[in-house]
JSON list of C-alpha atoms in Angstrom, two decimals:
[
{"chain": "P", "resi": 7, "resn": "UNK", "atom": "CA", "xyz": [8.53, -3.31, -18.88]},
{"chain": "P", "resi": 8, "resn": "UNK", "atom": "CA", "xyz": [6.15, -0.49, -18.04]},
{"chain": "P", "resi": 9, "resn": "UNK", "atom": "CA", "xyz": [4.97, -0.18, -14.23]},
{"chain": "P", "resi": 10, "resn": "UNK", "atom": "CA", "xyz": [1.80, 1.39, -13.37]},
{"chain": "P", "resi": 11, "resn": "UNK", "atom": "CA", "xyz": [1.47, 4.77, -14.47]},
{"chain": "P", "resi": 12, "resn": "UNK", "atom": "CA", "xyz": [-0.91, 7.72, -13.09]},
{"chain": "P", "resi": 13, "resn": "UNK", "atom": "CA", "xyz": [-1.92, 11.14, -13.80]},
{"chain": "P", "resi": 14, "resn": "UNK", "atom": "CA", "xyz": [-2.12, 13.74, -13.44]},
{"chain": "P", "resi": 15, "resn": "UNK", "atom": "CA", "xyz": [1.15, 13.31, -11.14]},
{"chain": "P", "resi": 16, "resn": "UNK", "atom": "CA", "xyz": [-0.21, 16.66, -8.71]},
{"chain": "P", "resi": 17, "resn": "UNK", "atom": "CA", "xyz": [-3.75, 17.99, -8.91]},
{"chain": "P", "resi": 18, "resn": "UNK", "atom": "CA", "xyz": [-4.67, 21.24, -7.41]},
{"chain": "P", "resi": 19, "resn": "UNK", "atom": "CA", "xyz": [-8.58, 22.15, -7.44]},
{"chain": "P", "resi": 20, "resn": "UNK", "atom": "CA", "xyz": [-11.03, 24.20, -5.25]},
{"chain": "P", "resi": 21, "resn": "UNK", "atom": "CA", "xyz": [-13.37, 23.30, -3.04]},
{"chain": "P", "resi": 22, "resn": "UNK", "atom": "CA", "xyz": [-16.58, 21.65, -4.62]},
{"chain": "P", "resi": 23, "resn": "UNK", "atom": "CA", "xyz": [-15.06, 21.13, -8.03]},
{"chain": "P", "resi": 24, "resn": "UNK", "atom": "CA", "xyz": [-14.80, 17.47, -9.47]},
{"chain": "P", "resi": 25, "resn": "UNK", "atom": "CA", "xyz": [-11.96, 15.46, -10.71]},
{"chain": "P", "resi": 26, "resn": "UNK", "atom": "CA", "xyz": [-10.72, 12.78, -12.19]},
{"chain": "P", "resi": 27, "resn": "UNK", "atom": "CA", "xyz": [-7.92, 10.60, -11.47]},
{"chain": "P", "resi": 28, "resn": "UNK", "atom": "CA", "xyz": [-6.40, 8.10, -13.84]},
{"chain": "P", "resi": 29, "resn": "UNK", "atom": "CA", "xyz": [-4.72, 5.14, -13.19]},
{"chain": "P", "resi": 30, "resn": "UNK", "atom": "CA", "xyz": [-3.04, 2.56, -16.23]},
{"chain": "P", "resi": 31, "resn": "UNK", "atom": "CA", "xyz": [-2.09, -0.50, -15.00]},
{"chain": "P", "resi": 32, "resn": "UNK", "atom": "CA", "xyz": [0.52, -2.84, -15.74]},
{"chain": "P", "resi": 33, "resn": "UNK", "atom": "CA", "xyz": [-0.32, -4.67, -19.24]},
{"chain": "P", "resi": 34, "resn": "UNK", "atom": "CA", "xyz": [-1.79, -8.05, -18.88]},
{"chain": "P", "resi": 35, "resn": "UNK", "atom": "CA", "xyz": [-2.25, -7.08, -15.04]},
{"chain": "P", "resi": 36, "resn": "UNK", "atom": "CA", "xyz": [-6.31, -8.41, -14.17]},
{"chain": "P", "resi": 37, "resn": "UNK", "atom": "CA", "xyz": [-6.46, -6.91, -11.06]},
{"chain": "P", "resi": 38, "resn": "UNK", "atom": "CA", "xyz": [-6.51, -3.04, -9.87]},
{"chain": "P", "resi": 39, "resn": "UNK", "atom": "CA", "xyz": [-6.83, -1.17, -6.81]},
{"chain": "P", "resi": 40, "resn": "UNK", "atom": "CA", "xyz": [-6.86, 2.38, -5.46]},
{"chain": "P", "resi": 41, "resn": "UNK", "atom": "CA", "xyz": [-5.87, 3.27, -2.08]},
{"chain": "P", "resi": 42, "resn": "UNK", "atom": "CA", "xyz": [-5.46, 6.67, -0.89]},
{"chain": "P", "resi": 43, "resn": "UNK", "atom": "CA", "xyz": [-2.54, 7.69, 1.86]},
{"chain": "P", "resi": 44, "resn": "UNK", "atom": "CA", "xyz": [-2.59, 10.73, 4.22]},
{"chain": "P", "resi": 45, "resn": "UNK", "atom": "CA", "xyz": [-1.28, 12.04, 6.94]},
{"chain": "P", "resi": 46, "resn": "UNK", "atom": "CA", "xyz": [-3.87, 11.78, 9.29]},
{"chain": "P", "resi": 47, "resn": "UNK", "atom": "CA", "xyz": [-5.14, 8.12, 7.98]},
{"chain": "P", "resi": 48, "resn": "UNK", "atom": "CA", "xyz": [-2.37, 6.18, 6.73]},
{"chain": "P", "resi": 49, "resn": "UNK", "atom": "CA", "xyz": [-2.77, 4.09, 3.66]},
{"chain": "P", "resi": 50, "resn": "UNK", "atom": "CA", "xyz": [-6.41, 2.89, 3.40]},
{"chain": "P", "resi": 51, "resn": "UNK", "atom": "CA", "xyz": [-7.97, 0.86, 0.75]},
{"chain": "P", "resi": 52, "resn": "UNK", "atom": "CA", "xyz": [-10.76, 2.50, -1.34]},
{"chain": "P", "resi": 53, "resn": "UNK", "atom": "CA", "xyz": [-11.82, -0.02, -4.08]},
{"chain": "P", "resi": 54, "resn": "UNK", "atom": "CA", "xyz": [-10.59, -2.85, -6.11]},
{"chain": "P", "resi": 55, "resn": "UNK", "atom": "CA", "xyz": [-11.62, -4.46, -9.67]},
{"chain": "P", "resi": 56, "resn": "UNK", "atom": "CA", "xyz": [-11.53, -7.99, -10.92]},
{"chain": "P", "resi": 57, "resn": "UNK", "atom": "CA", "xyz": [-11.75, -7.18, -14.11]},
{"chain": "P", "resi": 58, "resn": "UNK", "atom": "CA", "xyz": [-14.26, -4.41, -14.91]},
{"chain": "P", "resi": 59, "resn": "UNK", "atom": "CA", "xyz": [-16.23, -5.29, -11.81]},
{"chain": "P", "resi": 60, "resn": "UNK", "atom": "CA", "xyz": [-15.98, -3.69, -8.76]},
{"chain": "P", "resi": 61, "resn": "UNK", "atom": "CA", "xyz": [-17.17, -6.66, -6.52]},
{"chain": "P", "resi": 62, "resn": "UNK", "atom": "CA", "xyz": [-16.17, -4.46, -2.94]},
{"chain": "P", "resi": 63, "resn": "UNK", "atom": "CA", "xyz": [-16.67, -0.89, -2.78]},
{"chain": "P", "resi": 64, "resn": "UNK", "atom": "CA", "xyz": [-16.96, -0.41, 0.73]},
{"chain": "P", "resi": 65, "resn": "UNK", "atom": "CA", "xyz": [-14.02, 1.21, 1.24]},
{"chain": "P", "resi": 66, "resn": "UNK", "atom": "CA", "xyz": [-14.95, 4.19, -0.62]},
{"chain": "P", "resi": 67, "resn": "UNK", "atom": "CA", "xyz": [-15.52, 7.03, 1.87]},
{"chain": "P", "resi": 68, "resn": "UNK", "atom": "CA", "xyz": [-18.68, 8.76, 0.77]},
{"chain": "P", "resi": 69, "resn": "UNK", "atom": "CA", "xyz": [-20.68, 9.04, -2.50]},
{"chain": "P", "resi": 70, "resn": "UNK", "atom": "CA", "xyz": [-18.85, 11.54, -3.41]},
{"chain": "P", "resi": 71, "resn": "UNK", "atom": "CA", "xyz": [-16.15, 8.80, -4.72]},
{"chain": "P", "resi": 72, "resn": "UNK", "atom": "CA", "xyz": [-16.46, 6.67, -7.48]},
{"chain": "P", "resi": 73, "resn": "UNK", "atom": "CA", "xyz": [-14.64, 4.33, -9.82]},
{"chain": "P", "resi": 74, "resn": "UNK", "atom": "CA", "xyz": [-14.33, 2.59, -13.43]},
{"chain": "P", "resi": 75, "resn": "UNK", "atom": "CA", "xyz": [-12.56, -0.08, -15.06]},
{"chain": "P", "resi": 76, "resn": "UNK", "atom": "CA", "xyz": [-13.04, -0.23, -19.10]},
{"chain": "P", "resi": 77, "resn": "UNK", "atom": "CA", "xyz": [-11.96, -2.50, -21.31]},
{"chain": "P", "resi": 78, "resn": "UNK", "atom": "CA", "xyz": [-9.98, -4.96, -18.49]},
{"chain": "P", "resi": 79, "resn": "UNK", "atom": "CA", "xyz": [-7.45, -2.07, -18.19]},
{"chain": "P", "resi": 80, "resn": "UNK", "atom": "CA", "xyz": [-7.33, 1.83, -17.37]},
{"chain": "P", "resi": 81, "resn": "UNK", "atom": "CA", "xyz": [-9.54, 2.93, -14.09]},
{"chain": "P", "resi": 82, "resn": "UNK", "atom": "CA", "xyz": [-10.68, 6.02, -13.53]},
{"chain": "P", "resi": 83, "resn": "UNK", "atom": "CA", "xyz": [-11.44, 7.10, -9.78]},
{"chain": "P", "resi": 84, "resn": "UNK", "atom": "CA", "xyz": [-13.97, 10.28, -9.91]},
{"chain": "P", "resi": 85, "resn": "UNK", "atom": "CA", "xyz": [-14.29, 12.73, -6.52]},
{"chain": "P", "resi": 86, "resn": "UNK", "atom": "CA", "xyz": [-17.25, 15.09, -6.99]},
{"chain": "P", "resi": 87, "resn": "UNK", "atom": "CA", "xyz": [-18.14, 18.16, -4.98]},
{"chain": "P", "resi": 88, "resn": "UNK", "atom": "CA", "xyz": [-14.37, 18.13, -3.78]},
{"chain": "P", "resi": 89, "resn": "UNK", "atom": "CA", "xyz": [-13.94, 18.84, 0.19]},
{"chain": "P", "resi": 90, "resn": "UNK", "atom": "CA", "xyz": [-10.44, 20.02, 1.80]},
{"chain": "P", "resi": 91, "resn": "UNK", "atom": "CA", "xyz": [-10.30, 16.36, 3.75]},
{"chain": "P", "resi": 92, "resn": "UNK", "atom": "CA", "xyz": [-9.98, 14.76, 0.35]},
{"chain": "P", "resi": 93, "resn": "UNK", "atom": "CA", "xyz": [-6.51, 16.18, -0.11]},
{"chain": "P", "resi": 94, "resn": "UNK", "atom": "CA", "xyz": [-4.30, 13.00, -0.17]},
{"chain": "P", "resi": 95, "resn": "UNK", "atom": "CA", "xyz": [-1.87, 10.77, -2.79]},
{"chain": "P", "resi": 96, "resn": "UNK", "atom": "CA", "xyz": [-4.52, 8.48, -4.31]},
{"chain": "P", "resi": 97, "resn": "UNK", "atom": "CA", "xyz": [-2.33, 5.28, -5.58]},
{"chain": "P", "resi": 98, "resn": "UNK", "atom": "CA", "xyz": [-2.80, 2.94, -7.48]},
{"chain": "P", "resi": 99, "resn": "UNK", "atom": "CA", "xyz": [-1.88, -0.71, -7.77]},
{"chain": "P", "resi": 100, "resn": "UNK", "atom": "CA", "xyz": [-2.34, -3.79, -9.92]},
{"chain": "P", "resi": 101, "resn": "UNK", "atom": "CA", "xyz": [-1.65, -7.77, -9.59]},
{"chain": "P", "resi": 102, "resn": "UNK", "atom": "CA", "xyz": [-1.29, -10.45, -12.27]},
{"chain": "P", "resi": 103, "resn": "UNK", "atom": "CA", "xyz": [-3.66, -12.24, -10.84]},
{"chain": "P", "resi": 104, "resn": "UNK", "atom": "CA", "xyz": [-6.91, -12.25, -7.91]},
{"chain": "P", "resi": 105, "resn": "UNK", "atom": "CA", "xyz": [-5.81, -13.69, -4.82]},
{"chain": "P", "resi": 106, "resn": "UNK", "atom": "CA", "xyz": [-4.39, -12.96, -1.88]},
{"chain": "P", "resi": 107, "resn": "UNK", "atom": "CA", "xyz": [-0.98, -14.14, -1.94]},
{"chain": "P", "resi": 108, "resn": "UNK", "atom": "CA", "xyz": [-0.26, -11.92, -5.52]},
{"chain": "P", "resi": 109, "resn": "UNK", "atom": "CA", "xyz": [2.15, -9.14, -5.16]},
{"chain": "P", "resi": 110, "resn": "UNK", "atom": "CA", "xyz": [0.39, -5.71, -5.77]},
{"chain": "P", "resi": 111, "resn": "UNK", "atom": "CA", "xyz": [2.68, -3.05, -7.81]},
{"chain": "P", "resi": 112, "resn": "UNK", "atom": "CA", "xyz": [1.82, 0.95, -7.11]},
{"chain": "P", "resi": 113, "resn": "UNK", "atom": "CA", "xyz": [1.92, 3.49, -9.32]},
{"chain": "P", "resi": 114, "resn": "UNK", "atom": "CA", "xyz": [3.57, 6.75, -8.07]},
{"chain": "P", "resi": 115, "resn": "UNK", "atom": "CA", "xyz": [0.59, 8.02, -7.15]},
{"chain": "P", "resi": 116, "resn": "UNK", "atom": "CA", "xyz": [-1.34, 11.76, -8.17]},
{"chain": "P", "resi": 117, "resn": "UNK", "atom": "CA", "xyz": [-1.31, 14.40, -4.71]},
{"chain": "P", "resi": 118, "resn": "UNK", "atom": "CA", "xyz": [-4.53, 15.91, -4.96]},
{"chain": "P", "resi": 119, "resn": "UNK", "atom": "CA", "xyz": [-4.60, 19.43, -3.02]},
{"chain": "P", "resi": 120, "resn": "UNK", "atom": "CA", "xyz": [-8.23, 20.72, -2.06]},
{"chain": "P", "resi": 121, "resn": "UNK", "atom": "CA", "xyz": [-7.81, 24.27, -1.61]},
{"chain": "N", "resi": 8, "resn": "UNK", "atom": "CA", "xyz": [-11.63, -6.57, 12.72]},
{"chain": "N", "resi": 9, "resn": "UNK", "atom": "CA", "xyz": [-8.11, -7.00, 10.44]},
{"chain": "N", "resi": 10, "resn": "UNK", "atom": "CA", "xyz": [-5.49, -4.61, 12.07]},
{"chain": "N", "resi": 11, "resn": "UNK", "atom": "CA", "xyz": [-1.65, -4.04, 11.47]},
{"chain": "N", "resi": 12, "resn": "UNK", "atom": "CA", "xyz": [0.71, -2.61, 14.11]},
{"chain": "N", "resi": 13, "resn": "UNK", "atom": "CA", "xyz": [3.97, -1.48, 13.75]},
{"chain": "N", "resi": 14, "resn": "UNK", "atom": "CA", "xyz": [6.76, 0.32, 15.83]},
{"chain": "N", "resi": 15, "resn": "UNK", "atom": "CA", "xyz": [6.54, 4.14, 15.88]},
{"chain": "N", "resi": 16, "resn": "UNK", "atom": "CA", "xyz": [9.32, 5.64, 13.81]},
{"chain": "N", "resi": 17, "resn": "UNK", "atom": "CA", "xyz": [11.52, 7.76, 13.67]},
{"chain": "N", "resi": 18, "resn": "UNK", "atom": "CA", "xyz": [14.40, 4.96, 13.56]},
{"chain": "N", "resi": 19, "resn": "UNK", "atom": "CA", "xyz": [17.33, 6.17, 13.62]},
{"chain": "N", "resi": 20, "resn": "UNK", "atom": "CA", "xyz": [20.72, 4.53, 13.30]},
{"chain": "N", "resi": 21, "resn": "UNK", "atom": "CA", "xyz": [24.28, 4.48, 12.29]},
{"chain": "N", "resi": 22, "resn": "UNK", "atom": "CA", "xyz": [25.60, 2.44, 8.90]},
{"chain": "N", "resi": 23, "resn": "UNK", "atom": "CA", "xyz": [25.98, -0.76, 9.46]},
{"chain": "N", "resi": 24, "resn": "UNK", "atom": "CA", "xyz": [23.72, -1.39, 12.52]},
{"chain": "N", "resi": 25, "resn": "UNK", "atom": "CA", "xyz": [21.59, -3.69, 12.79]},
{"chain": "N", "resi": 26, "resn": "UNK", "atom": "CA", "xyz": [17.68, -3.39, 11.94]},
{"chain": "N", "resi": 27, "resn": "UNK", "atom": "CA", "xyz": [14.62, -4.24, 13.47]},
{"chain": "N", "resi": 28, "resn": "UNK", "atom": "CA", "xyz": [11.13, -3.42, 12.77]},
{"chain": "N", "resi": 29, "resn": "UNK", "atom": "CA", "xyz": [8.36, -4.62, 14.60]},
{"chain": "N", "resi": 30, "resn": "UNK", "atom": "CA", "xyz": [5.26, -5.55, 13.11]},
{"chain": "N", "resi": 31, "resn": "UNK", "atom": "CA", "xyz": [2.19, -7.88, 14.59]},
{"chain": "N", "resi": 32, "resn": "UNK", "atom": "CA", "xyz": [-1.17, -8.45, 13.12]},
{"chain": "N", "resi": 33, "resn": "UNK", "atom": "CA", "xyz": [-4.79, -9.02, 13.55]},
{"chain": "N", "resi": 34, "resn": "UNK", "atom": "CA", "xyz": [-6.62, -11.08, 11.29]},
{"chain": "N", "resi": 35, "resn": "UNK", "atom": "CA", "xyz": [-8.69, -14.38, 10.90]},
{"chain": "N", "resi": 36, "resn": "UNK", "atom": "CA", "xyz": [-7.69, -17.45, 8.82]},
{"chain": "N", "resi": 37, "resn": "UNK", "atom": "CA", "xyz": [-4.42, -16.96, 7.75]},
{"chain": "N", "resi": 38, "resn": "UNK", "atom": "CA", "xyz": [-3.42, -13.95, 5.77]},
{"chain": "N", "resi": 39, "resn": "UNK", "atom": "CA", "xyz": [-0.65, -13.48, 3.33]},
{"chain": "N", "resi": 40, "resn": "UNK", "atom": "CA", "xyz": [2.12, -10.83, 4.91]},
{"chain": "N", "resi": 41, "resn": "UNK", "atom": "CA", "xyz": [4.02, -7.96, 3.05]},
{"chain": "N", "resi": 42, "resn": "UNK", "atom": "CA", "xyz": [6.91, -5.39, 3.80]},
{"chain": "N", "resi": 43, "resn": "UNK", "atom": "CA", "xyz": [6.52, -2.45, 1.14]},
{"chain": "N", "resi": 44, "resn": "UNK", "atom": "CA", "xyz": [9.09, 0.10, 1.25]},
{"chain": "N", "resi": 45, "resn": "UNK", "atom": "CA", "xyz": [8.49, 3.79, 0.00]},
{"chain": "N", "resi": 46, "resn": "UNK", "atom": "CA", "xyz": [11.78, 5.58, -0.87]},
{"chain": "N", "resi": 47, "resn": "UNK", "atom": "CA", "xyz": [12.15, 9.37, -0.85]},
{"chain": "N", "resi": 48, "resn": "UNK", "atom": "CA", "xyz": [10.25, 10.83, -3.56]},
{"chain": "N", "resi": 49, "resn": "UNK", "atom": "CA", "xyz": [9.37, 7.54, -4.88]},
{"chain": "N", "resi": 50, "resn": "UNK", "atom": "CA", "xyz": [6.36, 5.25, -4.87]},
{"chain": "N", "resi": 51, "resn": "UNK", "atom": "CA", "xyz": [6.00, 2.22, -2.71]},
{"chain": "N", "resi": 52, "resn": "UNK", "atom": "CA", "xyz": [7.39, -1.16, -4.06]},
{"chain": "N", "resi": 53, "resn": "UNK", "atom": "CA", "xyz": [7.21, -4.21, -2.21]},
{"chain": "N", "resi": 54, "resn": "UNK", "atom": "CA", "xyz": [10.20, -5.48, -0.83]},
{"chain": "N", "resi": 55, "resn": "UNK", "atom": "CA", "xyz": [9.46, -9.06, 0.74]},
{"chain": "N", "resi": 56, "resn": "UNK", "atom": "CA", "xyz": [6.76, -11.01, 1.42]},
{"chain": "N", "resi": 57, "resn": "UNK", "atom": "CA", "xyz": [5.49, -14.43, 3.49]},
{"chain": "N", "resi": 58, "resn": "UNK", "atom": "CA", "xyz": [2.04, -16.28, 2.22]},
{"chain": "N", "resi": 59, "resn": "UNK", "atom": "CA", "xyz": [2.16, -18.62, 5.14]},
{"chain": "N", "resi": 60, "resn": "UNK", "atom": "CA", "xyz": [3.28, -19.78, 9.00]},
{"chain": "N", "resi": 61, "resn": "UNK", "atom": "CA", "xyz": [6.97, -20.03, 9.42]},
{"chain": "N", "resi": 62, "resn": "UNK", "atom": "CA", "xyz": [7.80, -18.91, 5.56]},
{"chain": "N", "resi": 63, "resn": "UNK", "atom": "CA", "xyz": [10.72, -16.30, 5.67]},
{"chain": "N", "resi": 64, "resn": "UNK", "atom": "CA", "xyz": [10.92, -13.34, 3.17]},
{"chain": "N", "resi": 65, "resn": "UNK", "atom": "CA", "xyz": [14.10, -12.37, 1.79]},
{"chain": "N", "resi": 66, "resn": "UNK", "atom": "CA", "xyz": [15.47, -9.20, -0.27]},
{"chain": "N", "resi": 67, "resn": "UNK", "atom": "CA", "xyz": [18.00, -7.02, -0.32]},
{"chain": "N", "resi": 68, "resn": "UNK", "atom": "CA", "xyz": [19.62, -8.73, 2.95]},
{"chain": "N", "resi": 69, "resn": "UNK", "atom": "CA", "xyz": [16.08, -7.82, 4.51]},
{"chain": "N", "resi": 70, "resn": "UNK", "atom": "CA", "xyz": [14.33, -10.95, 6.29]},
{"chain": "N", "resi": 71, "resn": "UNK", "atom": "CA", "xyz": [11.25, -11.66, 8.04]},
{"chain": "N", "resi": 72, "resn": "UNK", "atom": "CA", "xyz": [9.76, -14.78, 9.32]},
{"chain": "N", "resi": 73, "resn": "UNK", "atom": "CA", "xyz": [5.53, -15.54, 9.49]},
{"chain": "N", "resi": 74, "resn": "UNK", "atom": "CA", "xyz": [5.10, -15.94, 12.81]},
{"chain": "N", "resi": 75, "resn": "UNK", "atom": "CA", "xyz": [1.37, -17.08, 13.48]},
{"chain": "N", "resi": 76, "resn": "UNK", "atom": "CA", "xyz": [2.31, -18.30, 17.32]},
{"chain": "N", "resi": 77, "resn": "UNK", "atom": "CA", "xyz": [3.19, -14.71, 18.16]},
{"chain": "N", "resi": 78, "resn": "UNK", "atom": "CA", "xyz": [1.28, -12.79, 15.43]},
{"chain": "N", "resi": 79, "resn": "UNK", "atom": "CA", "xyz": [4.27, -11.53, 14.34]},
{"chain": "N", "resi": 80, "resn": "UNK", "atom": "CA", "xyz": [6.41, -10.47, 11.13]},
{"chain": "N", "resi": 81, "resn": "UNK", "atom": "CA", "xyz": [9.36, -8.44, 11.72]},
{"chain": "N", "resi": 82, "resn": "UNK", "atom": "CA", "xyz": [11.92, -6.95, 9.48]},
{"chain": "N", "resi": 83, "resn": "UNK", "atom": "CA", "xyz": [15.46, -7.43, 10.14]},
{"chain": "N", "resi": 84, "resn": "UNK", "atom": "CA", "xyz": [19.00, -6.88, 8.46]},
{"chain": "N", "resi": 85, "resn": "UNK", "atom": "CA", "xyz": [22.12, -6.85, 9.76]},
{"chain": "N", "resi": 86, "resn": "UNK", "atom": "CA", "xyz": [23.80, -4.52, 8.48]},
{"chain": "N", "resi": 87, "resn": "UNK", "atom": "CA", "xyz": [21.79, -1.14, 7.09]},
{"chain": "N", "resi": 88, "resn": "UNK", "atom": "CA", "xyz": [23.29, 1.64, 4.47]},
{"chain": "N", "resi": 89, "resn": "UNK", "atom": "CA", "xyz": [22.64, 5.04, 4.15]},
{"chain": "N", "resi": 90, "resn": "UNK", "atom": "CA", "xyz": [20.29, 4.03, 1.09]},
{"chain": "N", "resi": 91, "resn": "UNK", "atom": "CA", "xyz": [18.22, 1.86, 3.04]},
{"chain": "N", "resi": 92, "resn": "UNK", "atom": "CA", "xyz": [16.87, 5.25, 4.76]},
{"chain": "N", "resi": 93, "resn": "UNK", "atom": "CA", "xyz": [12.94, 5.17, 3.57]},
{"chain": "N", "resi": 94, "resn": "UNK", "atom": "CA", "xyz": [9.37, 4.87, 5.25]},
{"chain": "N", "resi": 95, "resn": "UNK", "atom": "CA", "xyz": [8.87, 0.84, 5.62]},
{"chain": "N", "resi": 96, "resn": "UNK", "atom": "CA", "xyz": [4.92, -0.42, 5.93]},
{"chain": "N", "resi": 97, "resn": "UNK", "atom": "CA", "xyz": [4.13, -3.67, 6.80]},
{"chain": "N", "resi": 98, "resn": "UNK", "atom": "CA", "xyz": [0.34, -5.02, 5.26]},
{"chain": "N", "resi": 99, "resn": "UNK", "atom": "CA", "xyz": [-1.41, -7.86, 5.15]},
{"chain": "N", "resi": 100, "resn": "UNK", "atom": "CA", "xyz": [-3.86, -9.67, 2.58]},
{"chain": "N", "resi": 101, "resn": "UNK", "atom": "CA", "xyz": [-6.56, -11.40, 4.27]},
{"chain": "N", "resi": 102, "resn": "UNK", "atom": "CA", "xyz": [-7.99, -15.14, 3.51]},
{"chain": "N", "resi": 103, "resn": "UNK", "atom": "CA", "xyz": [-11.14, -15.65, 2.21]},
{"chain": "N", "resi": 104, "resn": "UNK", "atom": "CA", "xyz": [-10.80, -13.52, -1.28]},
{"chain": "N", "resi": 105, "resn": "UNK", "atom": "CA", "xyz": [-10.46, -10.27, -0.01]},
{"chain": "N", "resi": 106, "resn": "UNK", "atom": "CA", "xyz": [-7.49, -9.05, -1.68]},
{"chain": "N", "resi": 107, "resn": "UNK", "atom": "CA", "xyz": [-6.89, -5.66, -0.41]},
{"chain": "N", "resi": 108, "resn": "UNK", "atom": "CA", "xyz": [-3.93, -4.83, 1.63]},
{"chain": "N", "resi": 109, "resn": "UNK", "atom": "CA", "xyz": [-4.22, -3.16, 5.28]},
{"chain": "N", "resi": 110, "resn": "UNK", "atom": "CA", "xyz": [-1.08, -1.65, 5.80]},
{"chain": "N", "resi": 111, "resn": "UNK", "atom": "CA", "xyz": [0.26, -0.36, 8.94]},
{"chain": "N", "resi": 112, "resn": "UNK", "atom": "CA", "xyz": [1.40, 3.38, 9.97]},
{"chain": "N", "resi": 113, "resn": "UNK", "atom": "CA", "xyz": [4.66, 3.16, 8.38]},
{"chain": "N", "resi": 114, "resn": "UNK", "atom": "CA", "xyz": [7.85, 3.23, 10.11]},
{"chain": "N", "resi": 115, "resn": "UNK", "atom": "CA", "xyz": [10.50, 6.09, 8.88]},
{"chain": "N", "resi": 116, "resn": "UNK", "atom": "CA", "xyz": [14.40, 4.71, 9.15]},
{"chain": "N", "resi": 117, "resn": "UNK", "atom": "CA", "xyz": [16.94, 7.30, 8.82]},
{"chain": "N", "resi": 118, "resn": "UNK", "atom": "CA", "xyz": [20.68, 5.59, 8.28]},
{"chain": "N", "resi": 119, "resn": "UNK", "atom": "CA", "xyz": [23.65, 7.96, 9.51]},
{"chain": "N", "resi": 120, "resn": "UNK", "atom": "CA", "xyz": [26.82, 7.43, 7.70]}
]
């Protein structure tokens, strides 16, 4: 079947513009997460949903960041006033089910280049 | 707070070596434990996983064994290819219904044939 699916696949923008990143999980998946991976930070969470709710943001690194989940299924992860250190691959990942033992599946992720 | 360390890369070895990666953890209660592996130019997948003490993951002739005495969850196989070249991260999933994953840095193998 399908795996998790984002786009765009590359973003380029310029400094203090805002974008969107989308983010369509597996079908039937409850669960969704974004992470983001860089060089200079690894792979670090940003935000999960349990459904629609977003029960922990406090990964999120400023309030620049924020994130949807409609209708139980595609998120939508929104940086505003773009700065250079938010160039990264923003991934995403969903699980069958909450818990901690449930194996999370990544999309391949959208590079986002602040110029 | 909930940490993940694992061996700085690169790794480098011939085909057919064998493979280990170490990885030890910092957490309370007891987590769940993962290996992802992120091939060139692809995304990350997982490739085995351990939900409690002394469970061994197993995939692709890749094992690793919960170890909550030592803190410890290392990947090994026995005998690596050329395709098993990729960036390896091991995570874990803490207790206590916080599901996100805290990976480590990543370690890079590179298999010579």
């Amino acid at each position: 079947g399908a795996g998790v699916s984002q786009s765009p696949s590359n973003k380029v923008t310029e400094k203090g513009k805002d974008v969107e990143l989308r983010c369509d999980p597996i079908s039937g998946h409850t669960a969704l997460y974004w992470y983001r991976q860089s060089l200079g930070q690894g792979l670090e969470f940003l935000i999960y949903f349990q459904g629609n709710s977003a029960p922990d943001k406090s990964g999120l690194p400023s309030d620049r960041f924020s994130a949807e989940r409609t209708g139980g299924s595609v998120s939508t992860l929104t940086i505003q006033r773009t700065q250079q250190e938010d160039s990264a691959v923003y991934l995403c990942a969903s699980s069958l089910l909450w818990g901690q033992q449930e194996t999370q599946y990544f999309g391949p992720g959208t590079r986002l280049l602040v110029l | 707070g909930n940490s993940v360390t694992q061996m700085e890369g690169p790794v480098t070895l011939s085909e057919e070596a064998f493979l280990t990666i170490n990885c030890t953890y910092t957490a309370t209660g007891y987590p769940s434990l993962f290996w992802y592996v992120q091939y060139p130019g692809e995304g990350l997948q997982l490739l085995l996983k351990a939900t409690k003490a002394d469970d061994k993951g197993s995939n692709k002739g890749f094992e690793a064994t919960y170890r909550k005495e030592t803190t410890s969850f290392h990947l090994e196989k026995g005998s690596v290819q050329v395709s098993d070249s990729a960036v390896y991260f091991c995570a874990l999933s803490q207790s206590g219904g916080y599901n996100k994953l805290i990976f480590g840095a990543g370690t890079r193998l590179a298999v010579h044939p």
